Structure formats: C-alpha cells, structure tokens
Short mmCIF file of C-alpha atoms in Angstrom, two decimals:
data_model
loop_
_atom_site.label_atom_id
_atom_site.label_comp_id
_atom_site.label_asym_id
_atom_site.label_seq_id
_atom_site.Cartn_x
_atom_site.Cartn_y
_atom_site.Cartn_z
CA MET S 1 6.55 -23.77 -4.48
CA ASP S 2 6.25 -24.96 -0.92
CA PRO S 3 8.74 -28.31 -0.30
CA HIS S 4 6.78 -31.69 -0.93
CA ILE S 5 6.97 -34.47 1.97
CA LEU S 6 6.18 -37.62 1.29
CA VAL S 7 4.82 -39.66 4.42
CA VAL S 8 5.06 -43.12 4.53
CA GLU S 9 3.25 -44.63 7.76
CA ASP S 10 0.73 -47.28 8.30
CA GLU S 11 -0.64 -46.22 11.54
CA ASP S 12 -3.48 -44.04 10.48
CA ALA S 13 -3.94 -41.92 13.72
CA LEU S 14 -0.05 -40.83 13.63
CA SER S 15 -0.17 -40.22 9.80
CA THR S 16 -3.08 -38.23 9.81
CA LEU S 17 -1.63 -36.03 12.50
CA LEU S 18 1.71 -35.89 10.39
CA GLN S 19 -0.40 -34.46 7.74
CA TYR S 20 -2.34 -32.16 9.50
CA ASN S 21 0.93 -30.61 11.38
CA LEU S 22 2.86 -30.75 8.17
CA GLU S 23 0.27 -28.70 5.89
CA LYS S 24 -0.03 -26.43 8.81
CA GLU S 25 3.69 -25.54 8.87
CA GLY S 26 3.03 -24.71 4.84
CA TYR S 27 4.55 -28.23 3.33
CA GLN S 28 2.55 -30.00 0.73
CA VAL S 29 2.01 -33.47 1.62
CA SER S 30 1.62 -36.81 0.18
CA VAL S 31 0.70 -40.03 2.27
CA ALA S 32 1.53 -43.30 1.81
CA ALA S 33 -0.03 -46.26 3.79
CA ASP S 34 3.00 -48.91 2.96
CA GLY S 35 6.70 -49.52 1.48
CA GLU S 36 5.26 -50.17 -2.51
CA GLU S 37 2.34 -47.47 -2.48
CA ALA S 38 5.45 -45.14 -1.25
CA LEU S 39 7.78 -46.13 -4.47
CA ILE S 40 4.96 -45.48 -6.46
CA LEU S 41 4.29 -41.98 -5.36
CA ALA S 42 7.97 -41.09 -5.46
CA ASP S 43 7.82 -42.37 -9.15
CA GLU S 44 4.97 -39.76 -9.79
CA ALA S 45 6.43 -36.76 -8.17
CA THR S 46 9.91 -36.84 -6.63
CA PRO S 47 9.42 -35.41 -3.15
CA ASP S 48 12.07 -32.84 -1.52
CA LEU S 49 11.94 -34.93 1.57
CA VAL S 50 10.65 -38.34 3.16
CA LEU S 51 9.60 -39.19 6.36
CA VAL S 52 9.25 -42.85 6.50
CA ASP S 53 8.24 -45.29 9.20
CA TRP S 54 10.66 -48.38 9.74
CA MET S 55 7.99 -51.09 10.00
CA LEU S 56 5.53 -51.13 7.15
CA PRO S 57 3.61 -53.76 5.67
CA LYS S 58 4.85 -55.06 2.00
CA LEU S 59 8.44 -53.46 2.23
CA SER S 60 9.85 -52.27 5.15
CA GLY S 61 11.10 -48.50 5.53
CA ILE S 62 14.94 -49.90 5.54
CA GLU S 63 14.08 -51.19 1.68
CA VAL S 64 12.20 -48.27 0.90
CA CYS S 65 15.04 -46.28 1.96
CA ARG S 66 17.56 -48.46 0.04
CA ARG S 67 15.20 -48.16 -3.05
CA LEU S 68 14.87 -44.84 -3.15
CA ARG S 69 18.76 -44.33 -2.76
CA ASN S 70 19.00 -46.61 -5.86
CA ARG S 71 16.87 -44.55 -8.33
CA PRO S 72 18.60 -41.62 -9.90
CA GLU S 73 15.63 -39.49 -9.50
CA THR S 74 15.51 -40.02 -5.60
CA ARG S 75 19.22 -40.49 -4.80
CA ASN S 76 19.52 -37.33 -2.97
CA VAL S 77 16.59 -36.91 -1.63
CA PRO S 78 16.54 -36.09 2.27
CA ILE S 79 15.33 -39.09 4.22
CA ILE S 80 14.24 -39.33 8.10
CA MET S 81 13.79 -42.45 9.33
CA LEU S 82 10.67 -42.68 12.14
CA THR S 83 10.79 -45.69 14.61
CA ALA S 84 10.12 -47.25 17.90
CA ARG S 85 13.89 -48.96 17.83
CA GLY S 86 15.99 -46.67 19.62
CA GLU S 87 18.68 -49.50 19.81
CA GLU S 88 22.65 -48.29 18.46
CA ALA S 89 22.40 -51.14 16.52
CA ASP S 90 19.20 -50.07 14.63
CA ARG S 91 20.05 -46.08 14.17
CA ILE S 92 23.06 -47.58 12.57
CA ARG S 93 21.68 -49.72 10.16
CA GLY S 94 19.15 -46.80 9.20
CA LEU S 95 21.84 -44.66 8.66
CA ASP S 96 23.89 -46.90 6.76
CA THR S 97 21.11 -47.90 4.33
CA GLY S 98 21.05 -44.30 3.29
CA ALA S 99 18.62 -42.35 5.76
CA ASP S 100 19.70 -38.93 6.54
CA ASP S 101 18.22 -38.78 10.17
CA TYR S 102 16.56 -40.95 12.54
CA VAL S 103 13.69 -40.24 14.99
CA VAL S 104 12.91 -42.32 17.94
CA LYS S 105 8.88 -42.71 18.58
CA PRO S 106 7.20 -41.50 20.34
CA PHE S 107 8.33 -37.89 19.60
CA SER S 108 7.18 -34.23 19.92
CA MET S 109 6.18 -32.25 16.67
CA THR S 110 8.51 -29.73 17.46
CA GLU S 111 11.58 -32.05 17.69
CA LEU S 112 10.36 -33.87 14.12
CA PHE S 113 9.86 -30.22 12.71
CA ALA S 114 13.30 -29.46 13.73
CA ARG S 115 14.97 -32.20 12.28
CA ILE S 116 13.36 -31.64 9.04
CA ARG S 117 14.87 -27.97 8.62
CA ALA S 118 17.82 -29.47 9.97
CA VAL S 119 18.26 -31.86 7.16
CA MET S 120 16.94 -29.48 4.21
CA ARG S 121 19.49 -26.93 5.27
CA ARG S 122 22.19 -29.11 5.31
CA ILE S 123 21.40 -31.13 2.36
CA ARG S 124 18.96 -28.94 0.40
CA PRO S 125 19.57 -25.24 1.64
CA GLY S 126 17.18 -23.59 -1.10
CA LEU S 127 14.41 -25.16 0.20
CA ALA S 128 14.88 -24.45 4.13
CA ASP S 129 13.21 -20.67 4.06
CA ASP S 130 11.96 -21.68 7.84
CA LYS S 131 9.44 -19.00 7.83
CA VAL S 132 6.32 -19.55 10.22
CA THR S 133 3.16 -17.16 10.04
CA HIS S 134 0.59 -16.78 12.56
CA GLY S 135 -2.26 -14.69 11.26
CA ASP S 136 -0.25 -11.00 10.46
CA ILE S 137 2.69 -12.14 12.28
CA THR S 138 5.42 -14.19 10.30
CA ILE S 139 8.75 -15.19 12.10
CA ASP S 140 11.50 -15.71 9.70
CA ARG S 141 14.03 -17.93 11.71
CA VAL S 142 16.89 -18.07 9.44
CA ALA S 143 17.22 -14.16 9.53
CA HIS S 144 15.67 -14.02 12.75
CA ARG S 145 13.53 -11.59 12.02
CA VAL S 146 9.64 -10.64 12.92
CA ARG S 147 6.89 -8.58 11.00
CA ARG S 148 3.83 -8.05 11.78
CA GLY S 149 1.78 -7.11 8.89
CA ASP S 150 4.23 -4.51 7.12
CA GLN S 151 5.96 -3.58 10.04
CA GLU S 152 9.44 -5.29 11.52
CA ILE S 153 9.33 -5.92 14.94
CA HIS S 154 12.48 -5.80 17.25
CA LEU S 155 12.68 -8.84 20.00
CA GLY S 156 15.16 -9.66 22.20
CA PRO S 157 16.62 -13.45 21.83
CA THR S 158 14.68 -14.43 24.63
CA GLU S 159 11.28 -12.77 23.31
CA PHE S 160 11.97 -14.22 19.88
CA ARG S 161 12.17 -17.59 21.28
CA LEU S 162 9.34 -17.23 23.51
CA LEU S 163 6.97 -16.14 20.69
CA ASP S 164 8.58 -18.55 18.30
CA TYR S 165 7.60 -21.59 20.83
CA LEU S 166 3.79 -20.10 21.34
CA ILE S 167 3.61 -19.52 17.50
CA GLN S 168 4.12 -23.52 17.38
CA HIS S 169 1.03 -24.03 19.48
CA PRO S 170 -1.35 -21.54 18.79
CA GLY S 171 -4.69 -21.67 21.24
CA ARG S 172 -3.12 -23.89 23.34
CA VAL S 173 -2.85 -22.59 27.55
CA PHE S 174 0.98 -22.89 28.62
CA SER S 175 1.71 -22.69 32.16
CA ARG S 176 4.88 -20.32 33.40
CA GLU S 177 6.83 -23.99 34.41
CA GLN S 178 6.16 -25.13 30.87
CA LEU S 179 7.58 -21.88 28.90
CA LEU S 180 10.40 -21.82 31.16
CA ASP S 181 11.45 -25.45 30.20
CA ALA S 182 10.82 -24.96 26.65
CA VAL S 183 12.26 -21.45 26.29
CA TRP S 184 14.92 -21.11 28.90
CA GLY S 185 15.66 -24.86 29.39
CA SER S 186 15.14 -27.17 32.34
CA ASP S 187 18.70 -27.08 33.20
CA VAL S 188 18.80 -23.43 33.70
CA TYR S 189 17.39 -21.98 37.42
CA VAL S 190 15.27 -19.00 36.53
CA GLU S 191 12.43 -17.36 38.88
CA VAL S 192 8.77 -18.67 37.34
CA ARG S 193 7.98 -14.81 37.65
CA THR S 194 10.43 -13.99 34.68
CA VAL S 195 8.30 -15.41 32.27
CA ASP S 196 5.75 -12.68 33.12
CA VAL S 197 8.29 -9.94 32.61
CA HIS S 198 9.18 -11.24 28.80
CA ILE S 199 5.72 -12.16 28.23
CA GLY S 200 5.38 -8.29 28.86
CA ARG S 201 8.26 -7.14 26.66
CA LEU S 202 6.73 -9.55 24.11
CA ARG S 203 3.06 -7.96 24.26
CA LYS S 204 4.73 -4.49 24.01
CA ALA S 205 6.81 -5.31 21.02
CA LEU S 206 3.77 -6.88 18.91
CA THR S 207 1.51 -3.65 19.88
CA ALA S 208 3.78 -1.03 19.79
CA SER S 209 2.40 0.74 16.98
CA GLY S 210 -1.12 1.18 18.98
CA SER S 211 -3.53 -0.09 16.17
CA GLN S 212 -2.78 -3.96 16.77
CA THR S 213 -4.56 -6.31 19.04
CA ASP S 214 -2.68 -8.08 21.80
CA PRO S 215 -2.30 -11.45 20.43
CA ILE S 216 -1.29 -13.32 23.69
CA ARG S 217 -4.07 -14.23 25.64
CA THR S 218 -3.62 -14.17 29.82
CA VAL S 219 -5.81 -17.47 31.13
CA ARG S 220 -6.09 -16.85 35.07
CA SER S 221 -4.30 -19.76 37.07
CA ALA S 222 -3.48 -21.64 34.13
CA GLY S 223 -0.60 -19.46 31.70
CA TYR S 224 -0.59 -17.35 28.47
CA SER S 225 -1.64 -18.39 24.84
CA LEU S 226 -1.23 -17.17 21.59
CA ASP S 227 -4.30 -16.34 20.41
CA ALA S 228 -5.58 -18.97 18.19
CA LYS S 229 -7.53 -16.80 15.79
#
C-alpha cells in the first residue's frame, strides 16, 4: 500500500498544490485545514507522515506536533513542519516539540520530496521504496536502477541524475543552463554544450531496443523536455 501523508495547511492554493504533487508521486493524501481537523483525521487513520504548517487556525502546528507526540498511536509518526519562520530559535523550537524536519517557505517540490524521502528512510525505512514511474519508464533511486517496460536501462551517474530530474517535471521545458544548475550544480563549471552530449547518451540508452519512441523532446532555442504523455 502507498504511504499515507496527512497535509495540514490552511492556505487553499498551497494545500491543493501539495495534494496534487504528492498524489502524482504515488502517495495517498489526506488534507486538514486547521489543527483540530488534523488531530481528528490522524485519529481516524494513522498517517505514515505528517506535513504541518506552523501557523494554523484553532491549534498551531507546534501544538498539533506536541499532541501527536503524546498519543501512543502517532508517537512515532514522522513530522515535517512547513513554515515561513526561518530564524534559528524557531527551527529549534519546532524540532524540540517533536518535528523530525523543518522546511522554510517558499520551497520547491523537489526539495520537499527529498526531505520526505530522507525522513522516511531514517525513521521508517520500510516505506522508502523511492520509485518514480513515468509512462513505461521507472526509476528506482534506492537501487539506482532504471527500467523501460521489461528492459533494464544502463545509465551513467550523470544520465541517471538527468533523467531523475526530468521525470520529476514531465512536459516542462528546461534550458541547458537550468539543467546544468540542477544536475551538475551551480558551483561547478561545465560547458553548456555538455548537456547536449549527456542528453544524447540518455536518448540512446532509452531507445536502445529500437522499438521505443524517444521520450525526450528538443525545443528549438529553448531546451529539453521529457514528453508529458
């Protein structure tokens, strides 16, 4: 069964965005708009992980965290706190109350998913299968393996990271510069055209059997995209 995440967030737009992206990643998601509703939902079905905003109506995220830690059923449930409070004293207070991690707004979904996976691996390793599927392509981050259909695809470490990044954003076009920053890192100097070389290698590996279509789309004067279909 897919891991169940309880999202506690009173901002409708962010709550909807979180639910959409988490479900897209394969999680089951419940949503609460205030602290009291969060505790009721946690009573009805114990989540595998809780994402809770600090500033909430009725009960604060800190109080929700404290009460979940005081209940035997939810004492060991991983909790990640989402907040606009970035000061060290606030982070320490959140962690001391029982949060396992702390993500400061605004944050990227890529960062949040990485934090979720890290917390689950550390606290509940049985839930951290960490596989992502797009069409007939599956990435297993734990085993560092890629499959397309029933065929294993052998990729170098750079091509693996490149596919992993593209598969998190299907349909979105990335420039070469954006891919360099995301895959190689902004503190490493690499020629922009290096991206073309690795995209070429990735394409060749994904279509090695000769029967599969190329899932990577080149957008002239813009960059590359993983086909959204």
